[in-house]
mmCIF file of C-alpha atoms in Angstrom:
data_model
loop_
_atom_site.group_PDB
_atom_site.id
_atom_site.type_symbol
_atom_site.label_atom_id
_atom_site.label_comp_id
_atom_site.label_asym_id
_atom_site.label_seq_id
_atom_site.Cartn_x
_atom_site.Cartn_y
_atom_site.Cartn_z
ATOM 1 C CA MET A 71 90.094 85.415 -95.386
ATOM 2 C CA PRO A 72 93.522 86.706 -96.440
ATOM 3 C CA ALA A 73 96.591 84.827 -95.220
ATOM 4 C CA GLY A 74 97.216 85.401 -91.528
ATOM 5 C CA LEU A 75 93.725 86.630 -90.641
ATOM 6 C CA VAL A 76 92.640 85.643 -87.127
ATOM 7 C CA PHE A 77 89.176 85.835 -85.601
ATOM 8 C CA ASP A 78 90.325 86.160 -82.003
ATOM 9 C CA TRP A 79 88.931 84.254 -79.028
ATOM 10 C CA HIS A 80 85.159 84.357 -78.904
ATOM 11 C CA ALA A 81 82.057 82.206 -78.432
ATOM 12 C CA HIS A 82 78.588 82.110 -80.000
ATOM 13 C CA VAL A 83 75.132 81.816 -78.467
ATOM 14 C CA ASP A 84 74.235 79.467 -81.350
ATOM 15 C CA HIS A 85 75.967 76.306 -82.536
ATOM 16 C CA GLN A 86 78.355 77.041 -85.406
ATOM 17 C CA LEU A 87 79.283 74.858 -88.367
ATOM 18 C CA ALA A 88 82.575 76.244 -89.747
ATOM 19 C CA TRP A 89 83.771 75.174 -93.197
ATOM 20 C CA ALA A 90 86.451 76.251 -95.678
ATOM 21 C CA ALA A 91 84.890 76.442 -99.129
ATOM 22 C CA SER A 92 88.438 77.050 -100.367
ATOM 23 C CA GLY A 93 91.819 76.971 -98.687
ATOM 24 C CA VAL A 94 92.376 75.683 -95.161
ATOM 25 C CA LEU A 95 90.996 76.827 -91.811
ATOM 26 C CA THR A 96 92.431 76.219 -88.366
ATOM 27 C CA VAL A 97 90.111 76.327 -85.372
ATOM 28 C CA ARG A 98 91.655 76.312 -81.900
ATOM 29 C CA THR A 99 90.248 75.856 -78.440
ATOM 30 C CA ARG A 100 92.371 76.105 -75.303
ATOM 31 C CA GLU A 101 93.084 72.369 -75.461
ATOM 32 C CA SER A 102 93.138 71.383 -79.119
ATOM 33 C CA ALA A 103 93.379 72.543 -82.718
ATOM 34 C CA TRP A 104 91.684 71.290 -85.881
ATOM 35 C CA VAL A 105 93.135 71.906 -89.340
ATOM 36 C CA LEU A 106 90.262 71.763 -91.810
ATOM 37 C CA PRO A 107 90.690 71.222 -95.554
ATOM 38 C CA THR A 108 87.627 71.649 -97.783
ATOM 39 C CA THR A 109 86.515 68.066 -97.123
ATOM 40 C CA ARG A 110 85.965 68.676 -93.398
ATOM 41 C CA ALA A 111 83.841 71.077 -91.366
ATOM 42 C CA LEU A 112 83.789 71.601 -87.606
ATOM 43 C CA TRP A 113 80.704 71.662 -85.414
ATOM 44 C CA ILE A 114 81.386 74.134 -82.587
ATOM 45 C CA PRO A 115 78.830 73.932 -79.758
ATOM 46 C CA ALA A 116 77.309 77.129 -78.427
ATOM 47 C CA GLY A 117 79.395 78.724 -75.697
ATOM 48 C CA VAL A 118 82.711 77.055 -76.609
ATOM 49 C CA ARG A 119 85.493 79.669 -76.768
ATOM 50 C CA HIS A 120 87.630 79.339 -79.875
ATOM 51 C CA GLU A 121 89.651 81.251 -82.429
ATOM 52 C CA THR A 122 89.694 80.763 -86.188
ATOM 53 C CA LEU A 123 92.605 81.543 -88.466
ATOM 54 C CA SER A 124 93.922 80.981 -91.969
ATOM 55 C CA ALA A 125 97.597 80.458 -92.762
ATOM 56 C CA GLY A 126 96.893 81.056 -96.463
ATOM 57 C CA THR A 127 94.030 82.609 -98.393
ATOM 58 C CA ALA A 128 90.763 80.843 -97.542
ATOM 59 C CA THR A 129 87.012 81.257 -97.903
ATOM 60 C CA MET A 130 85.126 80.580 -94.694
ATOM 61 C CA ARG A 131 81.453 79.653 -94.743
ATOM 62 C CA SER A 132 79.409 79.127 -91.602
ATOM 63 C CA ALA A 133 75.931 78.084 -90.571
ATOM 64 C CA TYR A 134 74.491 78.932 -87.159
ATOM 65 C CA VAL A 135 71.904 76.658 -85.575
ATOM 66 C CA ARG A 136 69.769 77.635 -82.603
ATOM 67 C CA PRO A 137 70.342 75.261 -79.665
ATOM 68 C CA ALA A 138 66.634 75.108 -78.815
ATOM 69 C CA GLN A 139 65.892 73.729 -82.300
ATOM 70 C CA CYS A 140 68.831 71.320 -82.456
ATOM 71 C CA PRO A 141 68.790 67.599 -81.599
ATOM 72 C CA ILE A 142 72.604 67.334 -81.693
ATOM 73 C CA GLY A 143 74.022 67.000 -78.204
ATOM 74 C CA TRP A 144 77.754 67.139 -78.913
ATOM 75 C CA THR A 145 79.444 69.055 -76.092
ATOM 76 C CA GLU A 146 82.877 69.302 -77.730
ATOM 77 C CA PRO A 147 83.906 70.574 -81.182
ATOM 78 C CA THR A 148 83.295 67.712 -83.601
ATOM 79 C CA PRO A 149 84.690 67.300 -87.134
ATOM 80 C CA VAL A 150 82.158 66.267 -89.774
ATOM 81 C CA SER A 151 82.337 65.310 -93.422
ATOM 82 C CA ALA A 152 81.673 68.256 -95.757
ATOM 83 C CA SER A 153 79.255 66.986 -98.404
ATOM 84 C CA PRO A 154 77.918 68.919 -101.429
ATOM 85 C CA LEU A 155 74.472 68.942 -99.782
ATOM 86 C CA MET A 156 75.955 70.515 -96.656
ATOM 87 C CA ALA A 157 77.508 73.254 -98.802
ATOM 88 C CA GLU A 158 74.181 73.962 -100.520
ATOM 89 C CA LEU A 159 72.351 74.155 -97.184
ATOM 90 C CA ILE A 160 74.902 76.602 -95.770
ATOM 91 C CA GLY A 161 74.342 78.808 -98.815
ATOM 92 C CA TYR A 162 70.577 78.543 -98.419
ATOM 93 C CA LEU A 163 70.721 79.505 -94.733
ATOM 94 C CA GLU A 164 72.801 82.586 -95.548
ATOM 95 C CA ASP A 165 69.728 84.185 -97.188
ATOM 96 C CA PRO A 166 68.886 87.142 -94.895
ATOM 97 C CA VAL A 167 65.212 87.161 -95.883
ATOM 98 C CA LEU A 168 64.623 83.470 -95.176
ATOM 99 C CA ASP A 169 61.449 83.149 -93.094
ATOM 100 C CA GLY A 170 61.312 81.226 -89.817
ATOM 101 C CA ARG A 171 59.541 78.151 -91.155
ATOM 102 C CA ARG A 172 61.913 77.618 -94.073
ATOM 103 C CA ARG A 173 64.933 78.310 -91.880
ATOM 104 C CA ALA A 174 63.790 75.728 -89.328
ATOM 105 C CA ASN A 175 63.237 73.161 -92.086
ATOM 106 C CA ALA A 176 66.687 73.770 -93.564
ATOM 107 C CA GLU A 177 68.375 73.610 -90.148
ATOM 108 C CA ALA A 178 66.646 70.293 -89.484
ATOM 109 C CA VAL A 179 67.961 68.827 -92.744
ATOM 110 C CA LEU A 180 71.458 70.204 -92.100
ATOM 111 C CA VAL A 181 71.831 68.666 -88.653
ATOM 112 C CA ASP A 182 70.342 65.402 -89.914
ATOM 113 C CA ILE A 183 73.060 64.914 -92.549
ATOM 114 C CA LEU A 184 76.046 65.737 -90.332
ATOM 115 C CA ARG A 185 78.243 62.693 -89.750
ATOM 116 C CA PRO A 186 81.199 62.816 -87.322
ATOM 117 C CA VAL A 187 84.543 61.714 -88.714
ATOM 118 C CA ALA A 188 87.662 60.719 -86.803
ATOM 119 C CA MET A 189 90.279 63.446 -86.770
ATOM 120 C CA THR A 190 93.564 63.389 -84.902
ATOM 121 C CA THR A 191 94.136 66.627 -83.025
ATOM 122 C CA ILE A 192 97.632 67.635 -82.047
ATOM 123 C CA GLU A 193 97.293 69.183 -78.624
ATOM 124 C CA VAL A 194 99.839 71.851 -77.712
ATOM 125 C CA ARG A 195 99.439 73.503 -74.323
ATOM 126 C CA MET A 196 101.510 76.585 -73.629
ATOM 127 C CA PRO A 197 103.440 76.682 -70.342
ATOM 128 C CA ALA A 198 102.334 79.128 -67.647
ATOM 129 C CA ASP A 199 105.765 79.582 -66.071
ATOM 130 C CA ASP A 200 107.167 82.931 -67.241
ATOM 131 C CA ARG A 201 110.571 81.677 -68.400
ATOM 132 C CA ALA A 202 109.173 78.528 -70.006
ATOM 133 C CA ARG A 203 106.550 80.649 -71.761
ATOM 134 C CA GLN A 204 109.302 82.940 -73.043
ATOM 135 C CA VAL A 205 111.059 79.908 -74.541
ATOM 136 C CA ALA A 206 107.769 78.636 -75.981
ATOM 137 C CA ASP A 207 107.052 81.967 -77.658
ATOM 138 C CA LEU A 208 110.543 82.142 -79.172
ATOM 139 C CA ILE A 209 110.267 78.619 -80.574
ATOM 140 C CA SER A 210 106.789 79.374 -81.926
ATOM 141 C CA ALA A 211 108.284 82.286 -83.835
ATOM 142 C CA ASN A 212 111.053 80.110 -85.304
ATOM 143 C CA LEU A 213 110.104 76.438 -85.429
ATOM 144 C CA ALA A 214 113.429 75.452 -86.959
ATOM 145 C CA ASP A 215 115.361 76.706 -83.906
ATOM 146 C CA GLY A 216 117.022 73.538 -82.625
ATOM 147 C CA ARG A 217 118.616 74.819 -79.428
ATOM 148 C CA THR A 218 118.775 72.336 -76.555
ATOM 149 C CA LEU A 219 116.950 72.933 -73.301
ATOM 150 C CA ALA A 220 120.274 73.799 -71.633
ATOM 151 C CA GLU A 221 120.916 76.426 -74.311
ATOM 152 C CA TRP A 222 117.433 77.820 -73.860
ATOM 153 C CA GLY A 223 118.014 77.967 -70.118
ATOM 154 C CA ARG A 224 121.096 80.120 -70.612
ATOM 155 C CA ALA A 225 119.160 82.346 -73.023
ATOM 156 C CA VAL A 226 116.383 83.113 -70.512
ATOM 157 C CA GLY A 227 118.485 83.019 -67.344
ATOM 158 C CA THR A 228 117.498 79.766 -65.693
ATOM 159 C CA SER A 229 118.646 76.162 -65.475
ATOM 160 C CA GLU A 230 117.872 73.269 -67.798
ATOM 161 C CA ARG A 231 116.333 71.382 -64.885
ATOM 162 C CA THR A 232 114.014 74.256 -63.961
ATOM 163 C CA LEU A 233 112.785 74.576 -67.549
ATOM 164 C CA ALA A 234 112.295 70.826 -67.847
ATOM 165 C CA ARG A 235 110.157 70.769 -64.706
ATOM 166 C CA ALA A 236 108.122 73.764 -65.872
ATOM 167 C CA PHE A 237 107.343 72.271 -69.280
ATOM 168 C CA LEU A 238 106.333 68.936 -67.788
ATOM 169 C CA ALA A 239 104.181 70.493 -65.059
ATOM 170 C CA ASP A 240 102.436 73.025 -67.309
ATOM 171 C CA THR A 241 102.016 71.083 -70.557
ATOM 172 C CA GLY A 242 101.859 67.470 -69.385
ATOM 173 C CA VAL A 243 104.713 66.378 -71.665
ATOM 174 C CA SER A 244 108.473 66.746 -71.806
ATOM 175 C CA PHE A 245 110.063 69.705 -73.557
ATOM 176 C CA GLY A 246 111.161 67.512 -76.463
ATOM 177 C CA ARG A 247 107.712 66.112 -77.081
ATOM 178 C CA TRP A 248 106.135 69.555 -76.644
ATOM 179 C CA ARG A 249 108.390 70.994 -79.348
ATOM 180 C CA THR A 250 107.602 68.064 -81.638
ATOM 181 C CA ARG A 251 103.876 68.663 -81.226
ATOM 182 C CA LEU A 252 104.269 72.366 -81.865
ATOM 183 C CA ARG A 253 106.187 71.670 -85.062
ATOM 184 C CA LEU A 254 103.718 69.064 -86.276
ATOM 185 C CA ARG A 255 100.684 71.224 -85.613
ATOM 186 C CA ALA A 256 102.211 73.943 -87.777
ATOM 187 C CA ALA A 257 103.134 71.351 -90.400
ATOM 188 C CA VAL A 258 99.562 70.072 -90.682
ATOM 189 C CA GLY A 259 98.315 73.461 -91.838
ATOM 190 C CA ALA A 260 101.049 73.763 -94.456
ATOM 191 C CA LEU A 261 100.481 70.215 -95.716
ATOM 192 C CA ALA A 262 96.734 70.788 -95.949
ATOM 193 C CA ALA A 263 97.448 73.872 -98.059
ATOM 194 C CA GLY A 264 99.389 71.698 -100.525
ATOM 195 C CA GLU A 265 103.000 72.429 -99.534
ATOM 196 C CA PRO A 266 105.452 69.616 -100.449
ATOM 197 C CA VAL A 267 106.513 67.437 -97.527
ATOM 198 C CA GLY A 268 110.187 68.304 -97.984
ATOM 199 C CA ASN A 269 109.564 72.037 -97.779
ATOM 200 C CA VAL A 270 107.356 71.651 -94.728
ATOM 201 C CA ALA A 271 109.852 69.378 -92.973
ATOM 202 C CA ARG A 272 112.661 71.896 -93.343
ATOM 203 C CA HIS A 273 110.470 74.819 -92.315
ATOM 204 C CA VAL A 274 109.563 73.182 -89.001
ATOM 205 C CA GLY A 275 113.073 72.044 -88.158
ATOM 206 C CA TYR A 276 113.656 68.572 -89.622
ATOM 207 C CA ASP A 277 116.804 67.788 -91.597
ATOM 208 C CA SER A 278 115.172 65.117 -93.753
ATOM 209 C CA ASP A 279 111.770 64.062 -95.061
ATOM 210 C CA SER A 280 112.117 60.664 -93.382
ATOM 211 C CA ALA A 281 112.788 62.170 -89.934
ATOM 212 C CA PHE A 282 109.712 64.359 -90.299
ATOM 213 C CA VAL A 283 107.503 61.476 -91.452
ATOM 214 C CA GLN A 284 108.712 59.304 -88.557
ATOM 215 C CA ALA A 285 107.917 62.034 -86.032
ATOM 216 C CA PHE A 286 104.501 62.565 -87.621
ATOM 217 C CA ARG A 287 103.738 58.853 -87.460
ATOM 218 C CA ARG A 288 104.830 58.575 -83.818
ATOM 219 C CA GLU A 289 102.528 61.408 -82.785
ATOM 220 C CA THR A 290 99.439 60.686 -84.918
ATOM 221 C CA GLY A 291 99.771 56.979 -85.743
ATOM 222 C CA VAL A 292 99.730 57.593 -89.513
ATOM 223 C CA THR A 293 101.903 59.143 -92.221
ATOM 224 C CA PRO A 294 101.147 62.673 -93.481
ATOM 225 C CA ALA A 295 99.618 61.236 -96.673
ATOM 226 C CA ALA A 296 97.314 58.932 -94.705
ATOM 227 C CA TYR A 297 96.352 61.743 -92.334
ATOM 228 C CA PHE A 298 94.708 63.718 -95.117
ATOM 229 C CA ARG A 299 93.472 60.744 -97.126
ATOM 230 C CA GLN A 300 91.476 59.562 -94.102
ATOM 231 C CA GLY A 301 90.552 63.029 -92.880
ATOM 232 C CA ALA A 302 92.247 61.692 -89.777
#
């Protein structure tokens, strides 16, 4: 996957196990997003609409498991630890001439070794209100834009109070916290790709490393270093 490639919104009839053999993948549903370094894979249940993208160059590997043959009952996307055995089984299942018996045996081993791991997701809902959505799109295009809500109101032709109500009603959080989450979700992908904290902090609108780390800790409960060390 070259940098910026997006597999747009879709769903599968089979369960999918998505893994980055190199680089970093981001998988999004309507409610949440998972940033996956090589040490994590994501189990995506059949029928769950999602999109997959890569901020930088990545190699995506996937296994597909038939629901009728699968004892896993997870109804939501679930992060799992990516072990060397998991990688070998994905490669084995990619063989197009694999017969039904061997495929079933390999699928059974694959699902048996999958172990869920805790992973903090940074939820960012987009507002439905037209003017709030316009602001959200502009901030998404330039995360370092630090205009106040009053300034944004003047830019899109509405009041600060109207925008504040729209963000709270549509996203469940205040404008300030929504922007923080948007910035941090973007930062997670860059950090997972190996970008220095200082560079990432400035790119997403923080004047100092410490301010960025404090915001990250408030939202996720851990520092950026701990987030990736724990696969949090």
